[in-house]
Coordinates of N, CA and C in Angstrom, one line a residue:
M1427 N 11.1 1.4 -24.2 CA 11.2 0.0 -24.1 C 10.4 -0.7 -25.3
Q1428 N 11.1 -1.3 -26.2 CA 10.5 -1.9 -27.4 C 10.0 -3.3 -27.0
L1429 N 8.7 -3.6 -27.1 CA 8.2 -4.9 -26.7 C 8.0 -5.8 -27.9
T1430 N 8.2 -7.1 -27.7 CA 7.8 -8.0 -28.7 C 6.3 -8.2 -28.7
E1431 N 5.7 -8.8 -29.7 CA 4.2 -9.0 -29.7 C 3.8 -9.9 -28.5
L1432 N 4.6 -10.9 -28.2 CA 4.3 -11.8 -27.1 C 4.4 -11.1 -25.7
E1433 N 5.4 -10.2 -25.6 CA 5.5 -9.4 -24.3 C 4.3 -8.5 -24.2
Q1434 N 3.9 -7.8 -25.3 CA 2.8 -6.9 -25.2 C 1.5 -7.7 -24.8
T1435 N 1.3 -8.8 -25.4 CA 0.2 -9.7 -25.1 C 0.2 -10.0 -23.6
K1436 N 1.3 -10.3 -23.1 CA 1.5 -10.7 -21.7 C 1.2 -9.5 -20.8
L1437 N 1.6 -8.3 -21.2 CA 1.3 -7.1 -20.4 C -0.1 -6.8 -20.4
N1438 N -0.8 -7.0 -21.6 CA -2.2 -6.6 -21.7 C -3.0 -7.5 -20.8
Q1439 N -2.6 -8.6 -20.4 CA -3.3 -9.5 -19.5 C -3.3 -9.1 -18.0
V1440 N -2.4 -8.1 -17.7 CA -2.3 -7.7 -16.3 C -3.3 -6.6 -16.1
R1441 N -4.2 -6.7 -15.1 CA -5.2 -5.8 -14.8 C -4.6 -4.7 -13.9
L1442 N -3.9 -3.7 -14.5 CA -3.2 -2.7 -13.8 C -3.2 -1.4 -14.5
D1443 N -3.4 -0.3 -13.7 CA -3.4 1.0 -14.3 C -2.2 1.2 -15.3
Q1444 N -2.5 1.9 -16.4 CA -1.5 2.0 -17.5 C -0.2 2.6 -17.0
S1445 N -0.3 3.7 -16.2 CA 0.9 4.4 -15.8 C 1.8 3.4 -15.0
W1446 N 1.2 2.6 -14.1 CA 2.0 1.7 -13.4 C 2.5 0.5 -14.3
K1447 N 1.6 0.1 -15.2 CA 2.0 -1.0 -16.1 C 3.2 -0.6 -16.9
D1448 N 3.2 0.6 -17.4 CA 4.3 1.1 -18.3 C 5.6 1.2 -17.4
S1449 N 5.5 1.7 -16.2 CA 6.7 1.9 -15.4 C 7.2 0.6 -14.8
L1450 N 6.4 -0.4 -14.6 CA 6.8 -1.6 -14.0 C 6.9 -2.8 -15.0
A1451 N 6.9 -2.4 -16.3 CA 6.9 -3.4 -17.4 C 8.1 -4.4 -17.2
D1452 N 9.3 -3.9 -16.9 CA 10.5 -4.8 -16.8 C 10.2 -5.9 -15.8
F1453 N 9.6 -5.5 -14.7 CA 9.4 -6.5 -13.6 C 8.2 -7.4 -14.0
L1454 N 7.2 -6.8 -14.6 CA 6.0 -7.6 -14.9 C 6.3 -8.7 -16.0
L1455 N 7.4 -8.5 -16.8 CA 7.8 -9.4 -17.8 C 9.0 -10.3 -17.3
S1456 N 9.4 -10.2 -16.1 CA 10.6 -10.9 -15.6 C 10.2 -12.3 -15.1
P1457 N 11.3 -13.1 -15.0 CA 11.1 -14.5 -14.5 C 10.6 -14.4 -13.0
K1458 N 10.9 -13.4 -12.3 CA 10.4 -13.3 -10.9 C 8.9 -13.2 -10.9
M1459 N 8.4 -12.4 -11.8 CA 6.9 -12.2 -11.8 C 6.3 -13.5 -12.3
D1460 N 6.9 -14.2 -13.2 CA 6.4 -15.5 -13.7 C 6.3 -16.5 -12.5
E1461 N 7.4 -16.5 -11.7 CA 7.4 -17.4 -10.5 C 6.3 -17.1 -9.5
L1462 N 6.1 -15.8 -9.3 CA 5.1 -15.3 -8.4 C 3.7 -15.8 -8.9
K1463 N 3.4 -15.6 -10.2 CA 2.1 -16.0 -10.8 C 1.9 -17.5 -10.7
S1464 N 3.0 -18.2 -10.9 CA 2.9 -19.7 -10.8 C 2.6 -20.1 -9.4
F1465 N 3.2 -19.5 -8.4 CA 2.9 -19.8 -7.0 C 1.4 -19.5 -6.7
L1466 N 0.9 -18.4 -7.1 CA -0.5 -18.1 -6.9 C -1.4 -19.1 -7.5
V1467 N -1.1 -19.5 -8.8 CA -1.9 -20.5 -9.5 C -1.9 -21.8 -8.7
E1468 N -0.7 -22.2 -8.2 CA -0.6 -23.5 -7.5 C -1.4 -23.4 -6.2
E1469 N -1.4 -22.3 -5.5 CA -2.1 -22.1 -4.3 C -3.6 -22.3 -4.5
K1470 N -4.1 -21.6 -5.6 CA -5.5 -21.7 -5.9 C -5.9 -23.1 -6.4
N1471 N -5.0 -23.8 -7.1 CA -5.3 -25.1 -7.6 C -5.4 -26.1 -6.4
A1472 N -4.7 -25.7 -5.3 CA -4.7 -26.6 -4.1 C -5.9 -26.2 -3.2
D1473 N -6.9 -25.4 -3.8 CA -8.1 -25.0 -3.1 C -7.9 -24.2 -1.9
K1474 N -6.8 -23.4 -1.9 CA -6.5 -22.5 -0.8 C -7.2 -21.2 -1.1
L1475 N -7.8 -20.6 -0.1 CA -8.5 -19.3 -0.2 C -7.5 -18.2 -0.1
I1476 N -7.4 -17.3 -1.1 CA -6.4 -16.2 -1.1 C -7.2 -14.9 -1.0
Y1477 N -6.6 -14.1 -0.2 CA -7.1 -12.7 0.0 C -6.1 -11.7 -0.5
P1478 N -6.5 -10.5 -1.1 CA -7.9 -10.2 -1.5 C -8.2 -11.0 -2.8
P1479 N -9.5 -10.8 -3.3 CA -9.8 -11.4 -4.5 C -8.9 -11.0 -5.7
S1480 N -8.8 -11.8 -6.7 CA -7.8 -11.5 -7.8 C -8.1 -10.1 -8.4
S1481 N -9.3 -9.7 -8.5 CA -9.7 -8.4 -9.1 C -9.2 -7.2 -8.2
L1482 N -8.9 -7.4 -7.0 CA -8.5 -6.4 -6.0 C -7.0 -6.4 -5.6
I1483 N -6.2 -7.3 -6.2 CA -4.8 -7.4 -5.8 C -4.1 -6.1 -6.0
F1484 N -4.4 -5.5 -7.2 CA -3.7 -4.2 -7.5 C -4.6 -3.0 -7.2
N1485 N -5.5 -3.1 -6.3 CA -6.4 -2.1 -6.0 C -5.7 -0.7 -5.7
A1486 N -4.7 -0.8 -4.9 CA -4.0 0.4 -4.4 C -3.4 1.1 -5.7
L1487 N -2.8 0.4 -6.6 CA -2.1 1.0 -7.7 C -3.2 1.5 -8.7
N1488 N -4.3 0.7 -8.8 CA -5.3 1.1 -9.8 C -6.1 2.3 -9.3
T1489 N -6.3 2.5 -8.0 CA -7.0 3.6 -7.4 C -6.1 4.9 -7.4
T1490 N -4.8 4.7 -7.3 CA -3.9 5.8 -7.2 C -2.8 5.7 -8.2
P1491 N -3.0 6.2 -9.5 CA -2.0 6.2 -10.5 C -0.8 7.1 -10.1
I1492 N 0.3 6.8 -10.8 CA 1.6 7.5 -10.4 C 1.5 9.0 -10.3
A1493 N 0.8 9.6 -11.3 CA 0.8 11.1 -11.3 C 0.0 11.6 -10.1
N1494 N -0.9 10.8 -9.5 CA -1.8 11.3 -8.4 C -1.2 11.1 -7.0
V1495 N -0.1 10.3 -6.9 CA 0.5 10.0 -5.6 C 1.0 11.2 -4.9
K1496 N 0.5 11.5 -3.7 CA 1.0 12.5 -2.8 C 1.6 11.9 -1.6
V1497 N 1.1 10.8 -1.1 CA 1.4 10.2 0.1 C 1.5 8.7 -0.1
V1498 N 2.4 8.0 0.6 CA 2.5 6.5 0.6 C 2.4 6.1 2.1
I1499 N 1.4 5.2 2.4 CA 1.3 4.6 3.7 C 1.6 3.1 3.5
L1500 N 2.8 2.7 4.0 CA 3.3 1.4 3.7 C 2.9 0.4 4.8
G1501 N 2.2 -0.7 4.4 CA 1.8 -1.8 5.3 C 2.6 -3.0 5.0
Q1502 N 2.3 -4.1 5.7 CA 3.1 -5.3 5.5 C 2.4 -6.3 4.6
D1503 N 1.3 -6.9 5.0 CA 0.6 -7.8 4.1 C -0.9 -7.7 4.4
P1504 N -1.8 -8.2 3.5 CA -3.2 -8.0 3.7 C -3.8 -8.7 4.9
Y1505 N -4.9 -8.2 5.4 CA -5.7 -8.9 6.4 C -6.0 -10.3 5.9
H1506 N -6.1 -11.2 6.9 CA -6.3 -12.6 6.5 C -7.6 -13.2 6.9
G1507 N -8.5 -12.3 7.4 CA -9.8 -12.7 7.8 C -10.8 -12.6 6.7
P1508 N -12.0 -13.2 6.8 CA -13.0 -13.2 5.8 C -13.4 -11.8 5.3
D1509 N -13.3 -11.5 4.0 CA -13.8 -10.3 3.4 C -13.2 -9.0 3.8
Q1510 N -12.1 -9.1 4.7 CA -11.5 -7.8 5.1 C -10.6 -7.2 4.0
A1511 N -9.7 -7.9 3.5 CA -8.7 -7.3 2.6 C -9.4 -6.9 1.2
H1512 N -9.0 -5.7 0.8 CA -9.5 -5.3 -0.5 C -8.4 -4.5 -1.3
G1513 N -7.2 -4.8 -1.0 CA -6.1 -4.3 -1.7 C -5.5 -3.0 -1.3
L1514 N -6.0 -2.4 -0.2 CA -5.5 -1.1 0.4 C -4.9 -1.4 1.8
S1515 N -3.7 -1.0 2.0 CA -3.1 -1.2 3.3 C -3.9 -0.6 4.5
F1516 N -4.1 -1.4 5.5 CA -4.8 -1.0 6.8 C -6.3 -0.8 6.6
S1517 N -6.8 -0.9 5.4 CA -8.2 -0.7 5.1 C -9.0 -2.0 5.1
V1518 N -10.3 -1.9 5.5 CA -11.2 -3.0 5.4 C -12.5 -2.5 4.7
Q1519 N -13.2 -3.5 4.1 CA -14.4 -3.1 3.4 C -15.5 -2.6 4.3
K1520 N -16.3 -1.7 3.7 CA -17.4 -1.1 4.5 C -18.2 -2.2 5.2
G1521 N -18.7 -1.8 6.4 CA -19.6 -2.7 7.2 C -18.9 -3.7 8.1
L1522 N -17.5 -3.8 7.9 CA -16.8 -4.7 8.8 C -16.3 -4.0 10.0
A1523 N -16.0 -4.8 11.1 CA -15.4 -4.3 12.3 C -14.1 -3.6 12.0
I1524 N -13.7 -2.6 12.7 CA -12.5 -1.9 12.5 C -11.4 -2.7 13.2
P1525 N -10.3 -3.1 12.5 CA -9.2 -3.9 13.1 C -8.5 -3.0 14.1
P1526 N -7.8 -3.6 15.1 CA -7.1 -2.8 16.1 C -6.1 -1.8 15.6
S1527 N -5.3 -2.1 14.6 CA -4.3 -1.2 14.1 C -5.0 0.0 13.5
L1528 N -6.1 -0.2 12.7 CA -6.8 0.9 12.1 C -7.5 1.7 13.2
R1529 N -8.0 1.1 14.2 CA -8.6 1.8 15.3 C -7.6 2.8 15.9
N1530 N -6.4 2.3 16.1 CA -5.4 3.2 16.7 C -5.0 4.4 15.7
I1531 N -5.0 4.1 14.4 CA -4.8 5.1 13.4 C -5.9 6.2 13.5
F1532 N -7.1 5.8 13.6 CA -8.2 6.7 13.7 C -8.1 7.5 15.0
H1533 N -7.7 6.9 16.1 CA -7.5 7.7 17.4 C -6.4 8.7 17.2
E1534 N -5.3 8.4 16.6 CA -4.3 9.3 16.4 C -4.7 10.5 15.5
L1535 N -5.5 10.1 14.5 CA -6.1 11.1 13.6 C -7.0 12.1 14.3
N1536 N -7.7 11.6 15.3 CA -8.6 12.4 16.1 C -7.8 13.3 17.0
T1537 N -6.7 12.8 17.6 CA -5.9 13.6 18.5 C -5.1 14.7 17.7
D1538 N -4.7 14.3 16.5 CA -3.8 15.1 15.7 C -4.6 16.3 15.1
L1539 N -5.7 15.9 14.4 CA -6.5 16.9 13.6 C -7.9 17.2 14.1
G1540 N -8.3 16.5 15.2 CA -9.6 16.7 15.7 C -10.7 16.0 14.9
I1541 N -10.3 15.1 14.0 CA -11.3 14.5 13.1 C -12.0 13.3 13.9
A1542 N -13.3 13.3 13.8 CA -14.1 12.3 14.6 C -13.6 10.9 14.2
V1543 N -13.6 10.0 15.2 CA -13.2 8.6 14.9 C -14.3 7.9 14.0
S1544 N -13.9 7.4 12.9 CA -14.8 6.8 11.9 C -15.3 5.4 12.3
R1545 N -16.5 5.1 12.0 CA -17.0 3.8 12.2 C -16.9 3.0 10.9
N1546 N -16.3 3.7 9.8 CA -16.1 3.0 8.5 C -14.6 2.8 8.3
G1547 N -14.2 1.6 8.1 CA -12.8 1.3 7.9 C -12.3 1.3 6.5
D1548 N -13.2 1.7 5.5 CA -12.8 1.7 4.1 C -12.1 3.0 3.8
L1549 N -10.8 2.9 3.4 CA -9.9 4.1 3.2 C -9.9 4.5 1.8
T1550 N -10.8 4.0 0.9 CA -10.8 4.3 -0.5 C -10.8 5.8 -0.7
K1551 N -11.5 6.6 0.1 CA -11.5 8.1 -0.1 C -10.1 8.6 0.0
W1552 N -9.2 8.1 0.9 CA -7.9 8.5 1.0 C -7.1 8.2 -0.3
A1553 N -7.3 7.0 -0.8 CA -6.6 6.5 -2.0 C -7.0 7.4 -3.2
Q1554 N -8.3 7.7 -3.3 CA -8.7 8.5 -4.4 C -8.1 10.0 -4.4
Q1555 N -7.7 10.4 -3.2 CA -7.1 11.7 -3.1 C -5.5 11.7 -3.3
G1556 N -5.0 10.5 -3.5 CA -3.5 10.4 -3.7 C -2.7 9.8 -2.6
V1557 N -3.4 9.1 -1.7 CA -2.7 8.3 -0.7 C -2.6 6.9 -1.2
L1558 N -1.4 6.5 -1.6 CA -1.1 5.1 -2.0 C -1.0 4.2 -0.8
L1559 N -2.0 3.4 -0.6 CA -2.1 2.5 0.5 C -1.5 1.1 0.1
L1560 N -0.2 1.1 0.2 CA 0.6 0.0 -0.4 C 1.0 -1.0 0.7
N1561 N 0.6 -2.3 0.5 CA 1.2 -3.3 1.3 C 2.5 -3.8 0.6
S1562 N 3.4 -4.3 1.4 CA 4.7 -4.8 0.8 C 4.4 -6.2 0.1
V1563 N 3.5 -6.9 0.7 CA 3.0 -8.2 0.1 C 1.6 -8.1 -0.3
L1564 N 1.2 -8.4 -1.5 CA -0.2 -8.1 -1.9 C -1.2 -9.2 -1.8
T1565 N -0.8 -10.4 -1.4 CA -1.7 -11.5 -1.2 C -1.4 -12.2 0.1
V1566 N -2.4 -13.0 0.6 CA -2.2 -13.8 1.8 C -3.2 -15.0 1.7
E1567 N -2.8 -16.1 2.3 CA -3.7 -17.2 2.5 C -4.7 -17.0 3.6
A1568 N -5.9 -17.3 3.5 CA -6.9 -17.1 4.6 C -6.4 -17.7 5.9
G1569 N -6.5 -16.9 6.9 CA -6.1 -17.4 8.2 C -4.7 -17.7 8.5
Q1570 N -3.8 -17.3 7.5 CA -2.4 -17.6 7.6 C -1.6 -16.3 7.4
P1571 N -1.4 -15.5 8.4 CA -0.7 -14.2 8.3 C 0.7 -14.5 7.8
T1572 N 1.2 -13.6 6.9 CA 2.6 -13.6 6.4 C 2.8 -14.8 5.5
S1573 N 1.8 -15.5 5.1 CA 2.0 -16.8 4.3 C 2.6 -16.6 2.9
H1574 N 2.4 -15.4 2.4 CA 2.9 -15.1 1.0 C 4.2 -14.2 1.0
Q1575 N 4.8 -14.1 2.2 CA 6.0 -13.4 2.2 C 7.2 -14.2 1.5
K1576 N 8.1 -13.4 0.9 CA 9.3 -14.0 0.3 C 8.9 -14.9 -0.9
R1577 N 7.9 -14.5 -1.6 CA 7.5 -15.2 -2.8 C 7.6 -14.3 -4.0
G1578 N 8.1 -13.1 -3.8 CA 8.3 -12.2 -4.9 C 7.6 -10.9 -4.8
W1579 N 6.6 -10.8 -4.0 CA 5.8 -9.5 -3.9 C 6.7 -8.4 -3.4
E1580 N 7.7 -8.7 -2.5 CA 8.5 -7.7 -1.9 C 9.4 -7.0 -3.0
D1581 N 9.8 -7.8 -4.0 CA 10.6 -7.3 -5.1 C 9.7 -6.4 -6.0
F1582 N 8.5 -6.8 -6.1 CA 7.6 -6.0 -6.9 C 7.3 -4.6 -6.3
T1583 N 7.0 -4.6 -5.0 CA 6.7 -3.4 -4.3 C 7.9 -2.5 -4.1
D1584 N 9.1 -3.1 -4.0 CA 10.4 -2.3 -4.1 C 10.4 -1.5 -5.4
Q1585 N 10.0 -2.1 -6.5 CA 10.0 -1.4 -7.7 C 9.0 -0.3 -7.7
V1586 N 7.9 -0.5 -7.1 CA 6.9 0.6 -7.0 C 7.5 1.8 -6.2
I1587 N 8.2 1.5 -5.1 CA 8.8 2.6 -4.4 C 9.9 3.3 -5.2
D1588 N 10.7 2.5 -5.9 CA 11.7 3.0 -6.7 C 11.2 4.0 -7.8
V1589 N 10.1 3.6 -8.4 CA 9.4 4.4 -9.5 C 9.1 5.8 -8.9
L1590 N 8.4 5.7 -7.7 CA 8.0 7.0 -7.1 C 9.2 7.8 -6.7
N1591 N 10.2 7.1 -6.1 CA 11.4 7.8 -5.6 C 12.1 8.5 -6.7
E1592 N 12.2 7.9 -7.8 CA 13.0 8.5 -8.9 C 12.2 9.4 -9.8
S1593 N 10.9 9.2 -10.0 CA 10.2 9.9 -11.0 C 9.4 11.1 -10.5
R1594 N 9.2 11.1 -9.2 CA 8.4 12.2 -8.5 C 9.2 12.9 -7.5
A1595 N 8.7 14.0 -6.9 CA 9.3 14.7 -5.8 C 8.2 15.1 -4.9
H1596 N 8.6 15.4 -3.6 CA 7.7 15.9 -2.6 C 6.5 15.0 -2.3
I1597 N 6.8 13.7 -2.2 CA 5.9 12.7 -1.7 C 6.2 12.5 -0.3
V1598 N 5.1 12.3 0.5 CA 5.3 11.9 1.9 C 5.2 10.4 2.1
F1599 N 6.2 9.8 2.6 CA 6.2 8.4 2.9 C 6.0 8.2 4.4
I1600 N 4.9 7.5 4.8 CA 4.6 7.2 6.2 C 5.0 5.8 6.5
L1601 N 6.0 5.6 7.3 CA 6.6 4.3 7.6 C 6.4 4.0 9.1
W1602 N 5.4 3.1 9.3 CA 5.1 2.8 10.7 C 5.6 1.4 11.0
G1603 N 6.6 1.3 11.9 CA 7.1 0.0 12.3 C 8.4 -0.3 11.6
A1604 N 9.2 -1.2 12.2 CA 10.6 -1.5 11.7 C 10.5 -2.1 10.3
Y1605 N 9.5 -2.9 10.0 CA 9.4 -3.6 8.7 C 9.3 -2.5 7.6
A1606 N 8.4 -1.6 7.8 CA 8.2 -0.5 6.8 C 9.4 0.4 6.7
Q1607 N 10.0 0.7 7.8 CA 11.2 1.5 7.8 C 12.4 0.9 7.1
K1608 N 12.5 -0.4 7.3 CA 13.6 -1.1 6.5 C 13.4 -1.0 5.0
K1609 N 12.1 -1.2 4.6 CA 11.8 -1.2 3.2 C 12.0 0.2 2.7
G1610 N 11.8 1.2 3.5 CA 11.9 2.6 3.1 C 13.3 3.2 3.0
Q1611 N 14.3 2.4 3.3 CA 15.6 2.9 3.3 C 16.1 3.3 1.9
R1612 N 15.4 2.9 0.9 CA 15.7 3.3 -0.5 C 15.2 4.6 -0.9
I1613 N 14.5 5.3 0.0 CA 13.8 6.6 -0.4 C 14.8 7.7 -0.2
D1614 N 14.9 8.6 -1.2 CA 15.7 9.8 -1.2 C 15.1 10.9 -0.3
Q1615 N 15.6 11.1 0.9 CA 15.0 12.0 1.9 C 15.3 13.5 1.5
E1616 N 16.0 13.8 0.5 CA 16.2 15.1 0.1 C 15.1 15.5 -0.9
K1617 N 14.5 14.5 -1.6 CA 13.4 14.8 -2.5 C 12.0 14.6 -1.9
H1618 N 12.0 13.8 -0.8 CA 10.7 13.4 -0.2 C 10.7 13.6 1.3
L1619 N 9.6 13.6 1.9 CA 9.5 13.6 3.4 C 9.2 12.2 3.8
V1620 N 10.0 11.7 4.8 CA 9.8 10.4 5.3 C 9.4 10.5 6.8
L1621 N 8.3 10.0 7.2 CA 7.8 10.1 8.6 C 7.8 8.7 9.2
K1622 N 8.5 8.6 10.3 CA 8.6 7.3 10.9 C 8.0 7.3 12.3
A1623 N 7.4 6.1 12.7 CA 6.9 5.9 14.0 C 6.7 4.4 14.2
V1624 N 6.5 4.0 15.5 CA 6.2 2.6 15.7 C 4.9 2.2 15.0
H1625 N 4.7 0.9 14.9 CA 3.6 0.3 14.2 C 2.3 0.6 15.0
P1626 N 1.2 0.9 14.4 CA -0.1 1.2 15.1 C -0.7 0.0 15.8
S1627 N -0.2 -1.2 15.6 CA -0.8 -2.4 16.3 C -0.8 -2.2 17.8
P1628 N -1.8 -2.7 18.5 CA -1.8 -2.4 20.0 C -0.5 -2.8 20.7
L1629 N 0.1 -3.9 20.3 CA 1.3 -4.4 21.0 C 2.4 -3.4 20.9
A1630 N 2.5 -2.8 19.8 CA 3.6 -1.8 19.6 C 3.2 -0.4 20.0
A1631 N 2.0 0.0 19.6 CA 1.5 1.4 19.9 C 1.4 1.7 21.4
N1632 N 1.0 0.7 22.2 CA 0.8 0.9 23.6 C 2.1 1.0 24.4
R1633 N 3.2 0.6 23.7 CA 4.5 0.8 24.4 C 5.0 2.3 24.2
G1634 N 4.3 3.0 23.3 CA 4.7 4.4 23.1 C 5.4 4.6 21.8
G1635 N 5.2 5.8 21.2 CA 5.9 6.1 20.0 C 5.0 6.3 18.8
F1636 N 3.8 5.7 18.9 CA 2.8 5.9 17.8 C 1.9 7.0 18.1
F1637 N 1.2 7.0 19.2 CA 0.3 8.1 19.6 C 1.1 9.3 19.8
G1638 N 0.7 10.4 19.2 CA 1.4 11.7 19.2 C 2.4 11.8 18.1
C1639 N 2.5 10.9 17.2 CA 3.4 11.0 16.0 C 3.0 12.1 15.1
K1640 N 1.7 12.5 15.1 CA 1.2 13.6 14.3 C 1.5 13.5 12.8
A1641 N 1.4 12.2 12.3 CA 1.7 12.0 10.9 C 0.8 12.7 9.9
F1642 N -0.5 12.9 10.3 CA -1.5 13.5 9.4 C -1.3 15.0 9.3
S1643 N -1.0 15.7 10.4 CA -0.8 17.1 10.3 C 0.5 17.4 9.6
K1644 N 1.6 16.6 9.9 CA 2.9 16.8 9.3 C 2.8 16.6 7.8
T1645 N 2.0 15.6 7.4 CA 1.8 15.4 6.0 C 1.2 16.6 5.3
N1646 N 0.1 17.0 5.8 CA -0.6 18.2 5.2 C 0.2 19.4 5.2
N1647 N 0.9 19.7 6.3 CA 1.8 20.9 6.3 C 2.9 20.8 5.2
Y1648 N 3.5 19.7 5.0 CA 4.5 19.5 4.0 C 3.9 19.7 2.6
L1649 N 2.7 19.1 2.4 CA 2.1 19.2 1.0 C 1.8 20.7 0.8
K1650 N 1.2 21.4 1.7 CA 0.9 22.8 1.5 C 2.2 23.6 1.3
Q1651 N 3.2 23.3 2.0 CA 4.5 24.0 1.8 C 5.0 23.9 0.4
N1652 N 4.7 22.8 -0.2 CA 5.2 22.5 -1.6 C 4.1 22.7 -2.7
G1653 N 3.1 23.5 -2.3 CA 2.0 23.9 -3.3 C 1.2 22.7 -3.7
I1654 N 1.0 21.7 -2.8 CA 0.2 20.5 -3.2 C -1.1 20.5 -2.3
E1655 N -2.2 20.2 -2.9 CA -3.5 20.2 -2.2 C -3.4 19.1 -1.0
P1656 N -3.7 19.5 0.2 CA -3.6 18.6 1.3 C -4.7 17.5 1.2
I1657 N -4.5 16.5 2.1 CA -5.5 15.4 2.1 C -6.6 15.7 3.1
D1658 N -7.9 15.5 2.6 CA -9.0 15.5 3.5 C -9.1 14.1 4.2
W1659 N -8.7 14.0 5.4 CA -8.6 12.7 6.1 C -10.0 12.2 6.6
Q1660 N -11.0 13.1 6.6 CA -12.3 12.8 7.1 C -12.9 11.7 6.2
L1661 N -13.4 10.6 6.8 CA -14.1 9.6 6.1 C -15.6 9.7 6.2
D1662 N -16.3 9.1 5.3 CA -17.8 9.0 5.4 C -18.1 8.1 6.5
A1663 N -19.2 8.4 7.2 CA -19.6 7.5 8.3 C -20.1 6.2 7.8

């Protein structure tokens, strides 16, 4: 892709890992991305508090470059409480209370692999090992869940999934809940493993179908079968 000087300058302003920047350049330079950026600027100019902070919006992609991705855990949108969101799906910053969905994830991890339930909700260690913790929507207004849906982020993260689907093989896509499963319909299941279960939120999980899904052991078994180093799911206390 041959870029003009103006396009290159525009791309250089995006704080994004180079492998993702190169692969997503068409979208990053598109009118859709311009509209999304304009929306975010307008929200901030209206003194609305946006999560996560600007420096962490692309945290998942920056922590897990394309070549490192082994697993994708697809979430919906960021947490909307103070200081929770830091750009990784289901993860909260160290020292904060564990949200209910993440608590259920930890309990399933304990049942599946015998790993002790963590008191730390920061999943950065997973991301550093190749678990792309991707939300479908990357920003949210404080206290207003789903407030940034249908503003362009879904198109952006569809492109992220397409890049992985087409350029890589043997990735595990973990899709919890109908929303993630619908977004995951574009994945080639002959090249990748797709694991589906109900969402880990208490309302859904307690109805059955999340606990006992064994996503973590199935993921590691698949990776090992394909000669890929499995994930160490144990988090620091």
